[in-house]
Amino acid sequence: MNDRPSRPPSAGGFLIAMSLLVGTVLGFMNGQTTIGFLIGLAVGVALSVAIWLRTRG
């Protein structure tokens, strides 16, 4: 049995969603929407993985 109190999971999906939006907007402003979307996706996934690694305990 796990004697440690359970913690609610961190919301990494929010980081992915927000970085996609920010990346797309910045890409659109520079005329490279797809590149902005992909960079936003990469940043969001990297941040979410970092949070997951930190909180998996």
mmCIF file with all atom_site columns, N, CA and C in Angstrom:
data_model
loop_
_atom_site.group_PDB
_atom_site.id
_atom_site.type_symbol
_atom_site.label_atom_id
_atom_site.label_alt_id
_atom_site.label_comp_id
_atom_site.label_asym_id
_atom_site.label_entity_id
_atom_site.label_seq_id
_atom_site.pdbx_PDB_ins_code
_atom_site.Cartn_x
_atom_site.Cartn_y
_atom_site.Cartn_z
_atom_site.occupancy
_atom_site.B_iso_or_equiv
_atom_site.pdbx_formal_charge
_atom_site.auth_seq_id
_atom_site.auth_comp_id
_atom_site.auth_asym_id
_atom_site.auth_atom_id
_atom_site.pdbx_PDB_model_num
ATOM 1   N N  . MET A 1 1  ? 0.823  -1.188 0.000   1.00 0.00 ? 1  MET A N  1
ATOM 2   C CA . MET A 1 1  ? 0.000  0.000  0.000   1.00 0.00 ? 1  MET A CA 1
ATOM 3   C C  . MET A 1 1  ? 0.865  1.249  0.000   1.00 0.00 ? 1  MET A C  1
ATOM 4   N N  . ASN A 1 2  ? 0.313  2.283  -0.538  1.00 0.00 ? 2  ASN A N  1
ATOM 5   C CA . ASN A 1 2  ? 0.993  3.567  -0.580  1.00 0.00 ? 2  ASN A CA 1
ATOM 6   C C  . ASN A 1 2  ? 0.563  4.392  0.625   1.00 0.00 ? 2  ASN A C  1
ATOM 7   N N  . ASP A 1 3  ? 1.483  4.675  1.550   1.00 0.00 ? 3  ASP A N  1
ATOM 8   C CA . ASP A 1 3  ? 1.159  5.430  2.757   1.00 0.00 ? 3  ASP A CA 1
ATOM 9   C C  . ASP A 1 3  ? 1.231  6.936  2.542   1.00 0.00 ? 3  ASP A C  1
ATOM 10  N N  . ARG A 1 4  ? 1.754  7.351  1.416   1.00 0.00 ? 4  ARG A N  1
ATOM 11  C CA . ARG A 1 4  ? 1.868  8.782  1.143   1.00 0.00 ? 4  ARG A CA 1
ATOM 12  C C  . ARG A 1 4  ? 0.521  9.343  0.719   1.00 0.00 ? 4  ARG A C  1
ATOM 13  N N  . PRO A 1 5  ? 0.180  10.544 1.171   1.00 0.00 ? 5  PRO A N  1
ATOM 14  C CA . PRO A 1 5  ? -1.081 11.141 0.717   1.00 0.00 ? 5  PRO A CA 1
ATOM 15  C C  . PRO A 1 5  ? -0.997 11.449 -0.774  1.00 0.00 ? 5  PRO A C  1
ATOM 16  N N  . SER A 1 6  ? -2.091 11.213 -1.459  1.00 0.00 ? 6  SER A N  1
ATOM 17  C CA . SER A 1 6  ? -2.086 11.458 -2.903  1.00 0.00 ? 6  SER A CA 1
ATOM 18  C C  . SER A 1 6  ? -2.210 12.951 -3.182  1.00 0.00 ? 6  SER A C  1
ATOM 19  N N  . ARG A 1 7  ? -1.470 13.387 -4.174  1.00 0.00 ? 7  ARG A N  1
ATOM 20  C CA . ARG A 1 7  ? -1.522 14.784 -4.593  1.00 0.00 ? 7  ARG A CA 1
ATOM 21  C C  . ARG A 1 7  ? -2.265 14.859 -5.912  1.00 0.00 ? 7  ARG A C  1
ATOM 22  N N  . PRO A 1 8  ? -2.970 15.946 -6.133  1.00 0.00 ? 8  PRO A N  1
ATOM 23  C CA . PRO A 1 8  ? -3.635 16.091 -7.430  1.00 0.00 ? 8  PRO A CA 1
ATOM 24  C C  . PRO A 1 8  ? -2.584 16.242 -8.533  1.00 0.00 ? 8  PRO A C  1
ATOM 25  N N  . PRO A 1 9  ? -2.849 15.702 -9.709  1.00 0.00 ? 9  PRO A N  1
ATOM 26  C CA . PRO A 1 9  ? -1.873 15.813 -10.795 1.00 0.00 ? 9  PRO A CA 1
ATOM 27  C C  . PRO A 1 9  ? -1.715 17.250 -11.273 1.00 0.00 ? 9  PRO A C  1
ATOM 28  N N  . SER A 1 10 ? -0.522 17.587 -11.710 1.00 0.00 ? 10 SER A N  1
ATOM 29  C CA . SER A 1 10 ? -0.272 18.917 -12.259 1.00 0.00 ? 10 SER A CA 1
ATOM 30  C C  . SER A 1 10 ? -0.876 19.002 -13.653 1.00 0.00 ? 10 SER A C  1
ATOM 31  N N  . ALA A 1 11 ? -1.297 20.178 -14.021 1.00 0.00 ? 11 ALA A N  1
ATOM 32  C CA . ALA A 1 11 ? -1.979 20.380 -15.297 1.00 0.00 ? 11 ALA A CA 1
ATOM 33  C C  . ALA A 1 11 ? -0.980 20.759 -16.383 1.00 0.00 ? 11 ALA A C  1
ATOM 34  N N  . GLY A 1 12 ? -0.290 19.784 -16.949 1.00 0.00 ? 12 GLY A N  1
ATOM 35  C CA . GLY A 1 12 ? 0.666  20.045 -18.017 1.00 0.00 ? 12 GLY A CA 1
ATOM 36  C C  . GLY A 1 12 ? -0.012 20.367 -19.334 1.00 0.00 ? 12 GLY A C  1
ATOM 37  N N  . GLY A 1 13 ? -1.257 19.930 -19.497 1.00 0.00 ? 13 GLY A N  1
ATOM 38  C CA . GLY A 1 13 ? -1.987 20.208 -20.728 1.00 0.00 ? 13 GLY A CA 1
ATOM 39  C C  . GLY A 1 13 ? -2.217 21.693 -20.956 1.00 0.00 ? 13 GLY A C  1
ATOM 40  N N  . PHE A 1 14 ? -2.348 22.428 -19.874 1.00 0.00 ? 14 PHE A N  1
ATOM 41  C CA . PHE A 1 14 ? -2.519 23.876 -19.984 1.00 0.00 ? 14 PHE A CA 1
ATOM 42  C C  . PHE A 1 14 ? -1.293 24.502 -20.630 1.00 0.00 ? 14 PHE A C  1
ATOM 43  N N  . LEU A 1 15 ? -0.116 24.044 -20.229 1.00 0.00 ? 15 LEU A N  1
ATOM 44  C CA . LEU A 1 15 ? 1.119  24.588 -20.806 1.00 0.00 ? 15 LEU A CA 1
ATOM 45  C C  . LEU A 1 15 ? 1.211  24.297 -22.301 1.00 0.00 ? 15 LEU A C  1
ATOM 46  N N  . ILE A 1 16 ? 0.779  23.104 -22.690 1.00 0.00 ? 16 ILE A N  1
ATOM 47  C CA . ILE A 1 16 ? 0.807  22.755 -24.118 1.00 0.00 ? 16 ILE A CA 1
ATOM 48  C C  . ILE A 1 16 ? -0.159 23.653 -24.890 1.00 0.00 ? 16 ILE A C  1
ATOM 49  N N  . ALA A 1 17 ? -1.367 23.807 -24.374 1.00 0.00 ? 17 ALA A N  1
ATOM 50  C CA . ALA A 1 17 ? -2.372 24.619 -25.061 1.00 0.00 ? 17 ALA A CA 1
ATOM 51  C C  . ALA A 1 17 ? -1.938 26.077 -25.183 1.00 0.00 ? 17 ALA A C  1
ATOM 52  N N  . MET A 1 18 ? -1.433 26.634 -24.080 1.00 0.00 ? 18 MET A N  1
ATOM 53  C CA . MET A 1 18 ? -1.029 28.038 -24.118 1.00 0.00 ? 18 MET A CA 1
ATOM 54  C C  . MET A 1 18 ? 0.184  28.264 -25.015 1.00 0.00 ? 18 MET A C  1
ATOM 55  N N  . SER A 1 19 ? 1.140  27.349 -24.979 1.00 0.00 ? 19 SER A N  1
ATOM 56  C CA . SER A 1 19 ? 2.316  27.531 -25.829 1.00 0.00 ? 19 SER A CA 1
ATOM 57  C C  . SER A 1 19 ? 1.947  27.369 -27.306 1.00 0.00 ? 19 SER A C  1
ATOM 58  N N  . LEU A 1 20 ? 0.976  26.515 -27.607 1.00 0.00 ? 20 LEU A N  1
ATOM 59  C CA . LEU A 1 20 ? 0.502  26.409 -28.995 1.00 0.00 ? 20 LEU A CA 1
ATOM 60  C C  . LEU A 1 20 ? -0.120 27.724 -29.457 1.00 0.00 ? 20 LEU A C  1
ATOM 61  N N  . LEU A 1 21 ? -0.952 28.300 -28.607 1.00 0.00 ? 21 LEU A N  1
ATOM 62  C CA . LEU A 1 21 ? -1.596 29.573 -28.976 1.00 0.00 ? 21 LEU A CA 1
ATOM 63  C C  . LEU A 1 21 ? -0.572 30.691 -29.134 1.00 0.00 ? 21 LEU A C  1
ATOM 64  N N  . VAL A 1 22 ? 0.325  30.808 -28.169 1.00 0.00 ? 22 VAL A N  1
ATOM 65  C CA . VAL A 1 22 ? 1.333  31.869 -28.237 1.00 0.00 ? 22 VAL A CA 1
ATOM 66  C C  . VAL A 1 22 ? 2.242  31.659 -29.439 1.00 0.00 ? 22 VAL A C  1
ATOM 67  N N  . GLY A 1 23 ? 2.677  30.436 -29.666 1.00 0.00 ? 23 GLY A N  1
ATOM 68  C CA . GLY A 1 23 ? 3.537  30.146 -30.809 1.00 0.00 ? 23 GLY A CA 1
ATOM 69  C C  . GLY A 1 23 ? 2.860  30.444 -32.138 1.00 0.00 ? 23 GLY A C  1
ATOM 70  N N  . THR A 1 24 ? 1.585  30.105 -32.237 1.00 0.00 ? 24 THR A N  1
ATOM 71  C CA . THR A 1 24 ? 0.852  30.370 -33.476 1.00 0.00 ? 24 THR A CA 1
ATOM 72  C C  . THR A 1 24 ? 0.692  31.866 -33.710 1.00 0.00 ? 24 THR A C  1
ATOM 73  N N  . VAL A 1 25 ? 0.366  32.611 -32.671 1.00 0.00 ? 25 VAL A N  1
ATOM 74  C CA . VAL A 1 25 ? 0.200  34.061 -32.811 1.00 0.00 ? 25 VAL A CA 1
ATOM 75  C C  . VAL A 1 25 ? 1.532  34.714 -33.191 1.00 0.00 ? 25 VAL A C  1
ATOM 76  N N  . LEU A 1 26 ? 2.600  34.337 -32.481 1.00 0.00 ? 26 LEU A N  1
ATOM 77  C CA . LEU A 1 26 ? 3.909  34.907 -32.818 1.00 0.00 ? 26 LEU A CA 1
ATOM 78  C C  . LEU A 1 26 ? 4.340  34.511 -34.231 1.00 0.00 ? 26 LEU A C  1
ATOM 79  N N  . GLY A 1 27 ? 4.070  33.269 -34.611 1.00 0.00 ? 27 GLY A N  1
ATOM 80  C CA . GLY A 1 27 ? 4.388  32.835 -35.968 1.00 0.00 ? 27 GLY A CA 1
ATOM 81  C C  . GLY A 1 27 ? 3.584  33.592 -37.015 1.00 0.00 ? 27 GLY A C  1
ATOM 82  N N  . PHE A 1 28 ? 2.317  33.837 -36.709 1.00 0.00 ? 28 PHE A N  1
ATOM 83  C CA . PHE A 1 28 ? 1.464  34.591 -37.635 1.00 0.00 ? 28 PHE A CA 1
ATOM 84  C C  . PHE A 1 28 ? 1.979  36.011 -37.811 1.00 0.00 ? 28 PHE A C  1
ATOM 85  N N  . MET A 1 29 ? 2.429  36.603 -36.707 1.00 0.00 ? 29 MET A N  1
ATOM 86  C CA . MET A 1 29 ? 2.945  37.975 -36.779 1.00 0.00 ? 29 MET A CA 1
ATOM 87  C C  . MET A 1 29 ? 4.226  38.046 -37.615 1.00 0.00 ? 29 MET A C  1
ATOM 88  N N  . ASN A 1 30 ? 4.959  36.941 -37.699 1.00 0.00 ? 30 ASN A N  1
ATOM 89  C CA . ASN A 1 30 ? 6.195  36.906 -38.481 1.00 0.00 ? 30 ASN A CA 1
ATOM 90  C C  . ASN A 1 30 ? 6.016  36.236 -39.842 1.00 0.00 ? 30 ASN A C  1
ATOM 91  N N  . GLY A 1 31 ? 4.782  35.879 -40.180 1.00 0.00 ? 31 GLY A N  1
ATOM 92  C CA . GLY A 1 31 ? 4.514  35.264 -41.472 1.00 0.00 ? 31 GLY A CA 1
ATOM 93  C C  . GLY A 1 31 ? 4.894  33.789 -41.546 1.00 0.00 ? 31 GLY A C  1
ATOM 94  N N  . GLN A 1 32 ? 5.083  33.142 -40.401 1.00 0.00 ? 32 GLN A N  1
ATOM 95  C CA . GLN A 1 32 ? 5.474  31.731 -40.352 1.00 0.00 ? 32 GLN A CA 1
ATOM 96  C C  . GLN A 1 32 ? 4.588  30.995 -39.343 1.00 0.00 ? 32 GLN A C  1
ATOM 97  N N  . THR A 1 33 ? 3.310  30.894 -39.646 1.00 0.00 ? 33 THR A N  1
ATOM 98  C CA . THR A 1 33 ? 2.352  30.326 -38.702 1.00 0.00 ? 33 THR A CA 1
ATOM 99  C C  . THR A 1 33 ? 2.677  28.885 -38.346 1.00 0.00 ? 33 THR A C  1
ATOM 100 N N  . THR A 1 34 ? 3.001  28.082 -39.328 1.00 0.00 ? 34 THR A N  1
ATOM 101 C CA . THR A 1 34 ? 3.274  26.664 -39.068 1.00 0.00 ? 34 THR A CA 1
ATOM 102 C C  . THR A 1 34 ? 4.514  26.487 -38.200 1.00 0.00 ? 34 THR A C  1
ATOM 103 N N  . ILE A 1 35 ? 5.549  27.245 -38.478 1.00 0.00 ? 35 ILE A N  1
ATOM 104 C CA . ILE A 1 35 ? 6.767  27.155 -37.675 1.00 0.00 ? 35 ILE A CA 1
ATOM 105 C C  . ILE A 1 35 ? 6.472  27.588 -36.241 1.00 0.00 ? 35 ILE A C  1
ATOM 106 N N  . GLY A 1 36 ? 5.702  28.650 -36.061 1.00 0.00 ? 36 GLY A N  1
ATOM 107 C CA . GLY A 1 36 ? 5.324  29.095 -34.723 1.00 0.00 ? 36 GLY A CA 1
ATOM 108 C C  . GLY A 1 36 ? 4.526  28.038 -33.984 1.00 0.00 ? 36 GLY A C  1
ATOM 109 N N  . PHE A 1 37 ? 3.617  27.387 -34.700 1.00 0.00 ? 37 PHE A N  1
ATOM 110 C CA . PHE A 1 37 ? 2.816  26.308 -34.104 1.00 0.00 ? 37 PHE A CA 1
ATOM 111 C C  . PHE A 1 37 ? 3.715  25.166 -33.646 1.00 0.00 ? 37 PHE A C  1
ATOM 112 N N  . LEU A 1 38 ? 4.640  24.758 -34.492 1.00 0.00 ? 38 LEU A N  1
ATOM 113 C CA . LEU A 1 38 ? 5.525  23.638 -34.155 1.00 0.00 ? 38 LEU A CA 1
ATOM 114 C C  . LEU A 1 38 ? 6.473  23.984 -33.011 1.00 0.00 ? 38 LEU A C  1
ATOM 115 N N  . ILE A 1 39 ? 6.992  25.200 -33.005 1.00 0.00 ? 39 ILE A N  1
ATOM 116 C CA . ILE A 1 39 ? 7.862  25.616 -31.900 1.00 0.00 ? 39 ILE A CA 1
ATOM 117 C C  . ILE A 1 39 ? 7.054  25.689 -30.608 1.00 0.00 ? 39 ILE A C  1
ATOM 118 N N  . GLY A 1 40 ? 5.843  26.217 -30.673 1.00 0.00 ? 40 GLY A N  1
ATOM 119 C CA . GLY A 1 40 ? 4.982  26.254 -29.492 1.00 0.00 ? 40 GLY A CA 1
ATOM 120 C C  . GLY A 1 40 ? 4.677  24.860 -28.974 1.00 0.00 ? 40 GLY A C  1
ATOM 121 N N  . LEU A 1 41 ? 4.434  23.927 -29.883 1.00 0.00 ? 41 LEU A N  1
ATOM 122 C CA . LEU A 1 41 ? 4.182  22.542 -29.494 1.00 0.00 ? 41 LEU A CA 1
ATOM 123 C C  . LEU A 1 41 ? 5.400  21.945 -28.799 1.00 0.00 ? 41 LEU A C  1
ATOM 124 N N  . ALA A 1 42 ? 6.570  22.153 -29.360 1.00 0.00 ? 42 ALA A N  1
ATOM 125 C CA . ALA A 1 42 ? 7.797  21.612 -28.778 1.00 0.00 ? 42 ALA A CA 1
ATOM 126 C C  . ALA A 1 42 ? 8.052  22.200 -27.387 1.00 0.00 ? 42 ALA A C  1
ATOM 127 N N  . VAL A 1 43 ? 7.861  23.495 -27.247 1.00 0.00 ? 43 VAL A N  1
ATOM 128 C CA . VAL A 1 43 ? 8.081  24.141 -25.945 1.00 0.00 ? 43 VAL A CA 1
ATOM 129 C C  . VAL A 1 43 ? 7.068  23.630 -24.925 1.00 0.00 ? 43 VAL A C  1
ATOM 130 N N  . GLY A 1 44 ? 5.815  23.529 -25.318 1.00 0.00 ? 44 GLY A N  1
ATOM 131 C CA . GLY A 1 44 ? 4.772  23.055 -24.402 1.00 0.00 ? 44 GLY A CA 1
ATOM 132 C C  . GLY A 1 44 ? 4.998  21.626 -23.954 1.00 0.00 ? 44 GLY A C  1
ATOM 133 N N  . VAL A 1 45 ? 5.376  20.767 -24.879 1.00 0.00 ? 45 VAL A N  1
ATOM 134 C CA . VAL A 1 45 ? 5.644  19.371 -24.521 1.00 0.00 ? 45 VAL A CA 1
ATOM 135 C C  . VAL A 1 45 ? 6.868  19.284 -23.608 1.00 0.00 ? 45 VAL A C  1
ATOM 136 N N  . ALA A 1 46 ? 7.898  20.058 -23.906 1.00 0.00 ? 46 ALA A N  1
ATOM 137 C CA . ALA A 1 46 ? 9.102  20.041 -23.067 1.00 0.00 ? 46 ALA A CA 1
ATOM 138 C C  . ALA A 1 46 ? 8.779  20.501 -21.647 1.00 0.00 ? 46 ALA A C  1
ATOM 139 N N  . LEU A 1 47 ? 7.993  21.565 -21.507 1.00 0.00 ? 47 LEU A N  1
ATOM 140 C CA . LEU A 1 47 ? 7.614  22.038 -20.177 1.00 0.00 ? 47 LEU A CA 1
ATOM 141 C C  . LEU A 1 47 ? 6.740  21.021 -19.439 1.00 0.00 ? 47 LEU A C  1
ATOM 142 N N  . SER A 1 48 ? 5.824  20.391 -20.159 1.00 0.00 ? 48 SER A N  1
ATOM 143 C CA . SER A 1 48 ? 4.961  19.395 -19.533 1.00 0.00 ? 48 SER A CA 1
ATOM 144 C C  . SER A 1 48 ? 5.749  18.177 -19.076 1.00 0.00 ? 48 SER A C  1
ATOM 145 N N  . VAL A 1 49 ? 6.696  17.745 -19.880 1.00 0.00 ? 49 VAL A N  1
ATOM 146 C CA . VAL A 1 49 ? 7.542  16.613 -19.484 1.00 0.00 ? 49 VAL A CA 1
ATOM 147 C C  . VAL A 1 49 ? 8.391  16.991 -18.278 1.00 0.00 ? 49 VAL A C  1
ATOM 148 N N  . ALA A 1 50 ? 8.888  18.224 -18.249 1.00 0.00 ? 50 ALA A N  1
ATOM 149 C CA . ALA A 1 50 ? 9.683  18.669 -17.108 1.00 0.00 ? 50 ALA A CA 1
ATOM 150 C C  . ALA A 1 50 ? 8.848  18.665 -15.831 1.00 0.00 ? 50 ALA A C  1
ATOM 151 N N  . ILE A 1 51 ? 7.611  19.117 -15.909 1.00 0.00 ? 51 ILE A N  1
ATOM 152 C CA . ILE A 1 51 ? 6.726  19.095 -14.739 1.00 0.00 ? 51 ILE A CA 1
ATOM 153 C C  . ILE A 1 51 ? 6.430  17.658 -14.322 1.00 0.00 ? 51 ILE A C  1
ATOM 154 N N  . TRP A 1 52 ? 6.183  16.802 -15.297 1.00 0.00 ? 52 TRP A N  1
ATOM 155 C CA . TRP A 1 52 ? 5.897  15.402 -14.991 1.00 0.00 ? 52 TRP A CA 1
ATOM 156 C C  . TRP A 1 52 ? 7.085  14.734 -14.302 1.00 0.00 ? 52 TRP A C  1
ATOM 157 N N  . LEU A 1 53 ? 8.290  14.991 -14.806 1.00 0.00 ? 53 LEU A N  1
ATOM 158 C CA . LEU A 1 53 ? 9.473  14.406 -14.190 1.00 0.00 ? 53 LEU A CA 1
ATOM 159 C C  . LEU A 1 53 ? 9.682  14.926 -12.772 1.00 0.00 ? 53 LEU A C  1
ATOM 160 N N  . ARG A 1 54 ? 9.375  16.173 -12.568 1.00 0.00 ? 54 ARG A N  1
ATOM 161 C CA . ARG A 1 54 ? 9.564  16.767 -11.240 1.00 0.00 ? 54 ARG A CA 1
ATOM 162 C C  . ARG A 1 54 ? 8.543  16.268 -10.226 1.00 0.00 ? 54 ARG A C  1
ATOM 163 N N  . THR A 1 55 ? 7.316  16.028 -10.658 1.00 0.00 ? 55 THR A N  1
ATOM 164 C CA . THR A 1 55 ? 6.240  15.695 -9.715  1.00 0.00 ? 55 THR A CA 1
ATOM 165 C C  . THR A 1 55 ? 5.945  14.201 -9.619  1.00 0.00 ? 55 THR A C  1
ATOM 166 N N  . ARG A 1 56 ? 6.590  13.373 -10.401 1.00 0.00 ? 56 ARG A N  1
ATOM 167 C CA . ARG A 1 56 ? 6.235  11.952 -10.375 1.00 0.00 ? 56 ARG A CA 1
ATOM 168 C C  . ARG A 1 56 ? 6.690  11.261 -9.104  1.00 0.00 ? 56 ARG A C  1
ATOM 169 N N  . GLY A 1 57 ? 7.610  11.871 -8.404  1.00 0.00 ? 57 GLY A N  1
ATOM 170 C CA . GLY A 1 57 ? 8.077  11.539 -7.119  1.00 0.00 ? 57 GLY A CA 1
ATOM 171 C C  . GLY A 1 57 ? 8.322  10.189 -6.707  1.00 0.00 ? 57 GLY A C  1
#
